[in-house]
CSV table of C-alpha atoms in Angstrom, one decimal:
chain,number,residue,atom,x,y,z
V,1,UNK,CA,-105.1,18.4,32.4
V,2,UNK,CA,-101.5,17.3,32.1
V,3,UNK,CA,-101.1,13.9,30.4
V,4,UNK,CA,-97.8,12.0,30.3
V,5,UNK,CA,-96.8,11.5,26.7
V,6,UNK,CA,-93.3,10.1,26.7
V,7,UNK,CA,-93.3,9.5,22.9
V,8,UNK,CA,-93.6,13.2,22.3
V,9,UNK,CA,-90.6,15.5,22.3
V,10,UNK,CA,-89.4,18.8,20.7
V,11,UNK,CA,-89.1,17.0,17.3
V,12,UNK,CA,-92.8,15.9,17.2
V,13,UNK,CA,-95.2,17.5,14.8
V,14,UNK,CA,-97.9,19.7,16.5
V,15,UNK,CA,-101.3,20.7,15.2
V,16,UNK,CA,-102.1,24.3,16.4
V,17,UNK,CA,-105.5,25.1,15.3
V,18,UNK,CA,-105.4,24.8,11.5
V,19,UNK,CA,-101.6,25.1,11.4
V,20,UNK,CA,-99.3,22.0,11.4
V,21,UNK,CA,-95.9,22.8,12.9
V,22,UNK,CA,-93.1,20.4,11.9
V,23,UNK,CA,-91.6,20.6,15.4
V,24,UNK,CA,-92.4,22.0,18.8
V,25,UNK,CA,-89.6,24.6,18.9
V,26,UNK,CA,-90.8,28.2,18.8
V,27,UNK,CA,-88.4,31.1,18.1
V,28,UNK,CA,-89.3,33.5,20.9
V,29,UNK,CA,-89.7,37.2,20.1
V,30,UNK,CA,-86.4,39.0,20.4
V,31,UNK,CA,-85.8,42.7,20.1
V,32,UNK,CA,-82.8,43.3,17.8
V,33,UNK,CA,-82.9,47.1,17.1
V,34,UNK,CA,-82.1,46.6,13.4
V,35,UNK,CA,-85.1,48.4,11.7
V,36,UNK,CA,-84.3,51.0,9.1
V,37,UNK,CA,-85.6,54.6,8.6
V,38,UNK,CA,-89.2,55.1,9.8
V,39,UNK,CA,-88.9,51.8,11.7
V,40,UNK,CA,-89.3,49.8,8.5
V,41,UNK,CA,-87.9,46.2,8.3
V,42,UNK,CA,-84.9,45.9,5.9
V,43,UNK,CA,-83.5,43.2,3.7
V,44,UNK,CA,-81.2,42.0,6.5
V,45,UNK,CA,-84.4,41.4,8.6
V,46,UNK,CA,-85.6,38.9,6.0
V,47,UNK,CA,-82.2,37.2,5.9
V,48,UNK,CA,-82.2,36.9,9.7
V,49,UNK,CA,-85.6,35.2,9.9
V,50,UNK,CA,-85.1,33.0,6.9
V,51,UNK,CA,-82.0,31.6,8.5
V,52,UNK,CA,-84.2,30.4,11.4
V,53,UNK,CA,-87.1,29.2,9.3
V,54,UNK,CA,-86.6,25.6,10.5
V,55,UNK,CA,-88.3,26.6,13.8
V,56,UNK,CA,-91.8,25.1,14.2
V,57,UNK,CA,-93.0,28.7,14.4
V,58,UNK,CA,-91.2,32.0,14.5
V,59,UNK,CA,-92.6,34.9,16.7
V,60,UNK,CA,-91.2,38.1,15.4
V,61,UNK,CA,-89.6,40.8,17.5
V,62,UNK,CA,-92.1,43.1,19.1
V,63,UNK,CA,-93.5,45.6,16.5
V,64,UNK,CA,-95.2,48.8,17.8
V,65,UNK,CA,-98.8,49.3,16.9
V,66,UNK,CA,-98.5,53.0,16.7
V,67,UNK,CA,-96.0,55.9,17.0
V,68,UNK,CA,-97.3,56.2,20.6
V,69,UNK,CA,-96.2,52.7,21.3
V,70,UNK,CA,-92.5,53.2,20.5
V,71,UNK,CA,-90.0,52.7,23.4
V,72,UNK,CA,-86.7,51.8,21.7
V,73,UNK,CA,-84.7,53.1,18.7
V,74,UNK,CA,-84.7,51.1,15.5
V,75,UNK,CA,-87.5,48.7,16.4
V,76,UNK,CA,-90.0,47.9,13.6
V,77,UNK,CA,-93.6,49.0,13.5
V,78,UNK,CA,-96.7,47.6,11.9
V,79,UNK,CA,-98.8,50.8,11.6
V,80,UNK,CA,-97.6,52.4,8.3
V,81,UNK,CA,-97.9,51.4,4.7
V,82,UNK,CA,-94.1,51.3,4.4
V,83,UNK,CA,-93.8,49.1,7.4
V,84,UNK,CA,-96.4,46.7,6.0
V,85,UNK,CA,-94.5,46.6,2.7
V,86,UNK,CA,-91.2,45.9,4.6
V,87,UNK,CA,-92.7,43.1,6.6
V,88,UNK,CA,-94.3,41.6,3.4
V,89,UNK,CA,-90.9,41.1,2.0
V,90,UNK,CA,-89.9,39.2,5.2
V,91,UNK,CA,-93.0,37.0,5.3
V,92,UNK,CA,-92.7,36.2,1.6
V,93,UNK,CA,-89.1,35.1,2.1
V,94,UNK,CA,-90.1,33.0,5.2
V,95,UNK,CA,-92.8,31.2,3.3
V,96,UNK,CA,-90.6,30.5,0.4
V,97,UNK,CA,-88.2,28.9,2.9
V,98,UNK,CA,-91.1,26.7,4.2
V,99,UNK,CA,-91.4,28.6,7.5
V,100,UNK,CA,-94.3,30.1,9.6
V,101,UNK,CA,-94.1,33.5,11.3
V,102,UNK,CA,-96.4,35.3,13.7
V,103,UNK,CA,-95.9,39.0,14.5
V,104,UNK,CA,-95.8,40.3,18.1
V,105,UNK,CA,-98.0,43.4,18.5
V,106,UNK,CA,-96.4,45.8,21.0
V,107,UNK,CA,-97.2,49.0,22.8
V,108,UNK,CA,-94.6,49.9,25.4
V,109,UNK,CA,-96.8,52.3,27.4
V,110,UNK,CA,-94.7,54.0,30.1
V,111,UNK,CA,-91.4,52.4,29.1
V,112,UNK,CA,-90.4,55.2,26.8
V,113,UNK,CA,-89.2,58.8,26.6
V,114,UNK,CA,-90.5,62.0,25.1
V,115,UNK,CA,-87.5,62.1,22.8
V,116,UNK,CA,-88.9,59.0,21.1
V,117,UNK,CA,-92.5,60.3,21.1
V,118,UNK,CA,-92.3,63.7,19.4
V,119,UNK,CA,-91.9,65.5,22.7
V,120,UNK,CA,-95.0,64.0,24.4
V,121,UNK,CA,-94.9,62.0,27.5
V,122,UNK,CA,-95.3,58.2,27.5
V,123,UNK,CA,-98.7,57.0,28.4
V,124,UNK,CA,-99.7,54.5,31.1
V,125,UNK,CA,-102.7,53.4,33.3
V,126,UNK,CA,-101.3,55.6,36.1
V,127,UNK,CA,-98.8,58.4,36.5
V,128,UNK,CA,-96.3,56.4,38.6
V,129,UNK,CA,-92.5,56.7,38.5
V,130,UNK,CA,-90.6,53.9,36.6
V,131,UNK,CA,-87.1,52.7,37.4
V,132,UNK,CA,-84.7,52.5,34.6
V,133,UNK,CA,-83.4,54.4,31.6
V,134,UNK,CA,-84.0,54.5,27.8
V,135,UNK,CA,-81.6,54.9,24.9
V,136,UNK,CA,-82.7,58.0,22.9
V,137,UNK,CA,-81.2,59.9,20.0
V,138,UNK,CA,-79.8,62.2,22.6
V,139,UNK,CA,-78.2,59.5,24.7
V,140,UNK,CA,-79.3,57.3,27.6
V,141,UNK,CA,-81.9,59.1,29.8
V,142,UNK,CA,-84.1,58.2,32.8
V,143,UNK,CA,-87.6,57.1,32.1
V,144,UNK,CA,-89.9,60.0,32.9
V,145,UNK,CA,-93.1,59.8,35.0
V,146,UNK,CA,-95.7,58.9,32.4
V,147,UNK,CA,-99.1,60.5,31.7
V,148,UNK,CA,-102.1,58.5,32.8
V,149,UNK,CA,-104.5,57.8,29.9
V,150,UNK,CA,-107.9,59.4,30.3
V,151,UNK,CA,-110.8,57.0,30.3
V,152,UNK,CA,-112.0,58.2,26.9
V,153,UNK,CA,-108.5,57.6,25.4
V,154,UNK,CA,-108.4,53.9,26.2
V,155,UNK,CA,-110.6,52.8,23.2
V,156,UNK,CA,-107.9,54.3,21.0
V,157,UNK,CA,-105.5,51.7,22.3
V,158,UNK,CA,-107.9,49.0,21.3
V,159,UNK,CA,-108.2,50.6,17.8
V,160,UNK,CA,-104.4,50.7,17.4
V,161,UNK,CA,-104.1,47.0,18.1
V,162,UNK,CA,-107.0,46.2,15.8
V,163,UNK,CA,-105.5,48.2,13.0
V,164,UNK,CA,-102.1,46.6,13.6
V,165,UNK,CA,-103.7,43.2,13.4
V,166,UNK,CA,-105.3,44.1,10.1
V,167,UNK,CA,-101.9,45.4,8.8
V,168,UNK,CA,-100.3,42.1,9.9
V,169,UNK,CA,-102.8,40.2,7.6
V,170,UNK,CA,-101.9,42.5,4.7
V,171,UNK,CA,-98.2,41.9,5.4
V,172,UNK,CA,-98.7,38.1,5.0
V,173,UNK,CA,-98.1,36.9,8.6
V,174,UNK,CA,-99.5,33.6,9.7
V,175,UNK,CA,-100.9,35.0,12.9
V,176,UNK,CA,-100.2,37.5,15.7
V,177,UNK,CA,-99.1,37.4,19.3
V,178,UNK,CA,-100.3,40.2,21.6
V,179,UNK,CA,-97.4,41.4,23.9
V,180,UNK,CA,-98.9,41.4,27.3
V,181,UNK,CA,-95.6,40.8,29.1
V,182,UNK,CA,-92.4,42.5,30.4
V,183,UNK,CA,-93.9,45.6,32.0
V,184,UNK,CA,-95.3,47.1,28.8
V,185,UNK,CA,-98.7,48.7,28.4
V,186,UNK,CA,-101.1,45.8,28.7
V,187,UNK,CA,-99.1,44.3,31.5
V,188,UNK,CA,-99.2,47.7,33.2
V,189,UNK,CA,-103.0,47.7,33.1
V,190,UNK,CA,-103.2,44.1,34.4
V,191,UNK,CA,-101.0,44.3,37.5
V,192,UNK,CA,-101.9,46.1,40.6
V,193,UNK,CA,-98.5,47.6,41.2
V,194,UNK,CA,-98.7,49.7,38.0
V,195,UNK,CA,-102.5,50.3,37.9
V,196,UNK,CA,-104.0,52.5,40.6
V,197,UNK,CA,-106.9,53.8,38.5
V,198,UNK,CA,-110.4,54.2,40.0
V,199,UNK,CA,-112.4,54.1,36.7
V,200,UNK,CA,-113.6,51.0,34.9
V,201,UNK,CA,-110.0,50.1,33.9
V,202,UNK,CA,-108.6,49.9,37.4
V,203,UNK,CA,-109.2,48.5,40.9
V,204,UNK,CA,-110.8,45.1,40.7
V,205,UNK,CA,-109.5,42.2,38.7
V,206,UNK,CA,-112.4,42.6,36.3
V,207,UNK,CA,-111.5,46.2,35.7
V,208,UNK,CA,-107.7,45.6,35.4
V,209,UNK,CA,-108.2,42.9,32.8
V,210,UNK,CA,-110.7,44.9,30.8
V,211,UNK,CA,-108.2,46.6,28.4
V,212,UNK,CA,-106.1,43.4,27.8
V,213,UNK,CA,-109.3,41.5,27.1
V,214,UNK,CA,-110.8,44.2,24.9
V,215,UNK,CA,-107.5,44.2,22.8
V,216,UNK,CA,-107.6,40.4,22.6
V,217,UNK,CA,-111.2,40.3,21.4
V,218,UNK,CA,-110.5,43.0,18.8
V,219,UNK,CA,-107.5,41.1,17.4
V,220,UNK,CA,-109.5,37.8,17.4
V,221,UNK,CA,-112.2,39.6,15.4
V,222,UNK,CA,-109.6,40.2,12.7
V,223,UNK,CA,-107.8,36.9,12.7
V,224,UNK,CA,-110.0,34.3,14.4
V,225,UNK,CA,-108.9,32.8,17.7
V,226,UNK,CA,-106.7,30.0,16.2
V,227,UNK,CA,-104.2,32.5,14.8
V,228,UNK,CA,-103.9,34.7,17.9
V,229,UNK,CA,-101.6,34.3,21.0
V,230,UNK,CA,-101.0,36.2,24.1
V,231,UNK,CA,-97.7,36.5,26.1
V,232,UNK,CA,-97.5,37.0,29.8
V,233,UNK,CA,-94.6,37.3,32.4
V,234,UNK,CA,-96.1,37.1,35.9
V,235,UNK,CA,-92.6,37.0,37.6
V,236,UNK,CA,-91.1,40.0,35.8
V,237,UNK,CA,-90.2,42.8,38.2
V,238,UNK,CA,-88.3,45.0,35.7
V,239,UNK,CA,-89.6,48.5,34.9
V,240,UNK,CA,-91.0,48.7,38.5
V,241,UNK,CA,-93.6,46.0,37.9
V,242,UNK,CA,-95.3,44.1,40.7
V,243,UNK,CA,-98.7,42.6,41.7
V,244,UNK,CA,-100.2,42.0,45.1
V,245,UNK,CA,-101.4,38.5,44.2
V,246,UNK,CA,-99.9,37.1,41.0
V,247,UNK,CA,-101.6,33.6,41.5
V,248,UNK,CA,-105.0,35.2,41.7
V,249,UNK,CA,-104.4,37.8,39.0
V,250,UNK,CA,-103.0,35.5,36.3
V,251,UNK,CA,-105.4,32.6,37.1
V,252,UNK,CA,-108.3,35.0,36.7
V,253,UNK,CA,-106.9,36.5,33.5
V,254,UNK,CA,-106.2,33.1,32.0
V,255,UNK,CA,-109.7,31.9,32.6
V,256,UNK,CA,-111.0,35.1,30.9
V,257,UNK,CA,-108.6,34.6,28.0
V,258,UNK,CA,-109.7,31.0,27.6
V,259,UNK,CA,-113.3,32.3,27.1
V,260,UNK,CA,-112.3,34.4,24.1
V,261,UNK,CA,-111.1,31.4,22.1
V,262,UNK,CA,-107.5,32.5,22.1
V,263,UNK,CA,-105.3,30.1,20.2
V,264,UNK,CA,-102.3,30.0,22.5
V,265,UNK,CA,-101.0,31.3,25.8
V,266,UNK,CA,-97.2,32.0,26.0
V,267,UNK,CA,-95.8,32.0,29.5
V,268,UNK,CA,-92.4,33.4,30.5
V,269,UNK,CA,-91.4,31.5,33.6
V,270,UNK,CA,-87.6,31.1,34.0
V,271,UNK,CA,-86.2,27.8,35.0
V,272,UNK,CA,-82.6,29.0,34.9
V,273,UNK,CA,-79.9,30.5,32.8
V,274,UNK,CA,-79.8,34.1,31.6
V,275,UNK,CA,-83.5,34.6,32.4
V,276,UNK,CA,-83.1,33.8,36.1
V,277,UNK,CA,-84.9,31.1,38.1
V,278,UNK,CA,-88.4,30.8,39.6
V,279,UNK,CA,-88.5,28.1,42.3
V,280,UNK,CA,-90.9,25.2,41.7
V,281,UNK,CA,-93.2,26.3,44.6
V,282,UNK,CA,-93.7,29.8,43.0
V,283,UNK,CA,-94.4,28.6,39.5
V,284,UNK,CA,-97.7,29.4,37.9
V,285,UNK,CA,-97.2,27.2,34.8
V,286,UNK,CA,-99.0,24.1,36.2
V,287,UNK,CA,-102.0,26.1,37.4
V,288,UNK,CA,-102.3,28.1,34.1
V,289,UNK,CA,-101.8,24.9,32.1
V,290,UNK,CA,-104.8,23.3,33.8
V,291,UNK,CA,-106.9,26.4,33.1
V,292,UNK,CA,-106.0,27.2,29.5
V,293,UNK,CA,-107.6,24.7,27.1
V,294,UNK,CA,-105.7,25.3,23.9
V,295,UNK,CA,-102.0,25.6,23.0
V,296,UNK,CA,-99.7,26.3,25.9
V,297,UNK,CA,-96.1,27.6,25.3
V,298,UNK,CA,-93.4,27.8,28.0
V,299,UNK,CA,-90.3,30.1,27.7
V,300,UNK,CA,-87.5,30.7,30.1
V,301,UNK,CA,-84.0,29.1,29.9
V,302,UNK,CA,-85.0,25.7,28.4
V,303,UNK,CA,-82.6,23.5,26.5
V,304,UNK,CA,-82.8,20.2,24.7
V,305,UNK,CA,-83.3,18.0,27.7
V,306,UNK,CA,-85.5,20.3,29.8
V,307,UNK,CA,-87.6,21.1,26.7
V,308,UNK,CA,-88.1,17.4,25.9
V,309,UNK,CA,-89.1,16.7,29.5
V,310,UNK,CA,-91.6,19.6,29.5
V,311,UNK,CA,-93.2,18.3,26.3
V,312,UNK,CA,-93.2,14.6,27.4
V,313,UNK,CA,-94.7,15.4,30.8
V,314,UNK,CA,-97.4,17.5,29.3
V,315,UNK,CA,-96.3,20.7,31.0
V,316,UNK,CA,-96.4,22.5,27.6
V,317,UNK,CA,-97.3,21.9,24.0
V,318,UNK,CA,-94.5,24.0,22.6
V,319,UNK,CA,-91.2,25.5,24.0
V,320,UNK,CA,-90.0,28.9,23.0
V,321,UNK,CA,-86.3,29.5,22.7
V,322,UNK,CA,-84.8,33.0,22.6
V,323,UNK,CA,-81.1,33.3,22.9
V,324,UNK,CA,-80.5,29.8,21.6
V,325,UNK,CA,-82.2,30.7,18.3
V,326,UNK,CA,-80.5,34.0,18.2
V,327,UNK,CA,-77.1,32.4,18.2
V,328,UNK,CA,-78.0,29.2,16.4
V,329,UNK,CA,-80.1,29.7,13.2
V,330,UNK,CA,-80.2,25.9,12.7
V,331,UNK,CA,-81.2,25.2,16.4
V,332,UNK,CA,-83.6,22.2,15.5
V,333,UNK,CA,-80.8,20.5,13.6
V,334,UNK,CA,-78.3,21.1,16.3
V,335,UNK,CA,-80.7,19.7,18.9
V,336,UNK,CA,-81.5,16.7,16.7
V,337,UNK,CA,-77.7,15.9,16.4
V,338,UNK,CA,-77.0,16.9,20.0
V,339,UNK,CA,-74.3,19.2,18.4
V,340,UNK,CA,-72.5,22.0,20.3
V,341,UNK,CA,-74.2,25.4,20.3
V,342,UNK,CA,-72.7,28.7,19.2
V,343,UNK,CA,-71.8,31.1,22.0
V,344,UNK,CA,-74.0,34.2,21.9
V,345,UNK,CA,-72.3,37.5,21.4
V,346,UNK,CA,-74.1,39.6,24.0
V,347,UNK,CA,-72.4,42.8,23.0
V,348,UNK,CA,-74.2,42.7,19.6
V,349,UNK,CA,-77.7,41.8,20.8
V,350,UNK,CA,-79.0,45.4,20.3
V,351,UNK,CA,-76.3,46.8,18.0
V,352,UNK,CA,-77.0,47.5,14.4
V,353,UNK,CA,-75.4,45.7,11.5
V,354,UNK,CA,-74.9,42.1,10.4
V,355,UNK,CA,-72.4,41.2,13.2
V,356,UNK,CA,-74.2,39.1,15.8
V,357,UNK,CA,-77.3,39.2,13.6
V,358,UNK,CA,-76.9,37.2,10.4
V,359,UNK,CA,-73.4,35.9,10.8
V,360,UNK,CA,-73.8,33.1,13.3
V,361,UNK,CA,-72.7,29.9,11.5
V,362,UNK,CA,-74.9,26.9,10.8
V,363,UNK,CA,-73.5,23.4,11.1
V,364,UNK,CA,-73.4,23.0,7.4
V,365,UNK,CA,-73.1,26.1,5.2
V,366,UNK,CA,-75.8,26.3,2.6
């Protein structure tokens, strides 16, 4: 139920389970392609996140749960001891700075290339072609037709997420977000346009949601529901994604997620800007907000005024900001002072090095 609360805004404290957030501004997960050898976070990673520790909560860049889940060069993982150690340095630094950070658990599925996977094909629910290309060590190449996972291979995906969740605890994170958005593996199983299976993981809504729900339950067994979130993007059509009935699919899935005790649902639903625009009549946010009983996060082109309106109206409990946090490490302070925002340097979003990563200025240098 949406309740008007005009005294609430982005600067209000928020109690999320057993965590108290000092404000309602979440740093959205942002792929930055700055990981070191063996996909290990580096010292610059800690600098980057510490600069943004004033967020109510940080959600890290997507971190692959296994070597099979890799889809991009220089993205961090959370499946090896070295990666856990690398992330531990990041979380320790965040906590010393007074921040809170969740890690996003990621398996790209079919959005990859054999050059990144030791010569093996990417895996998916179904062997369907995918539009787009991938940057590989050998240059930019078309995404190949993936290999459909066999039924007896699917439990291994659940195991990978469970182990990654355990590793995230060892690395000192405050919680985890399951990446079920943007056309990656769990999204591929969920939506009818990418899942044409005829076994217990395809066909009906019950079957298409089976793997995402099995993963969610496994991660909750490790962390408890309060410290687990799930991200969805019903309107995303990239990577050849589609669904015959998004309203039905995502309403059903949200009801099932709600039953698991999941701590938060993170919906990407663009209201404008770089992320595009979903017209009001097509938005699923109001419906999913009524269904989901715990913390509800919106993401998609929000600014100071639209974010405050969404909080005050009860459309969301928290607002996630991506590019604004990327370019403004002190975004909460800038919003509070209604100060100008830094212009993002798009050319450096996915390029290695400090430029466009740790060199965006704060209002007051510390």
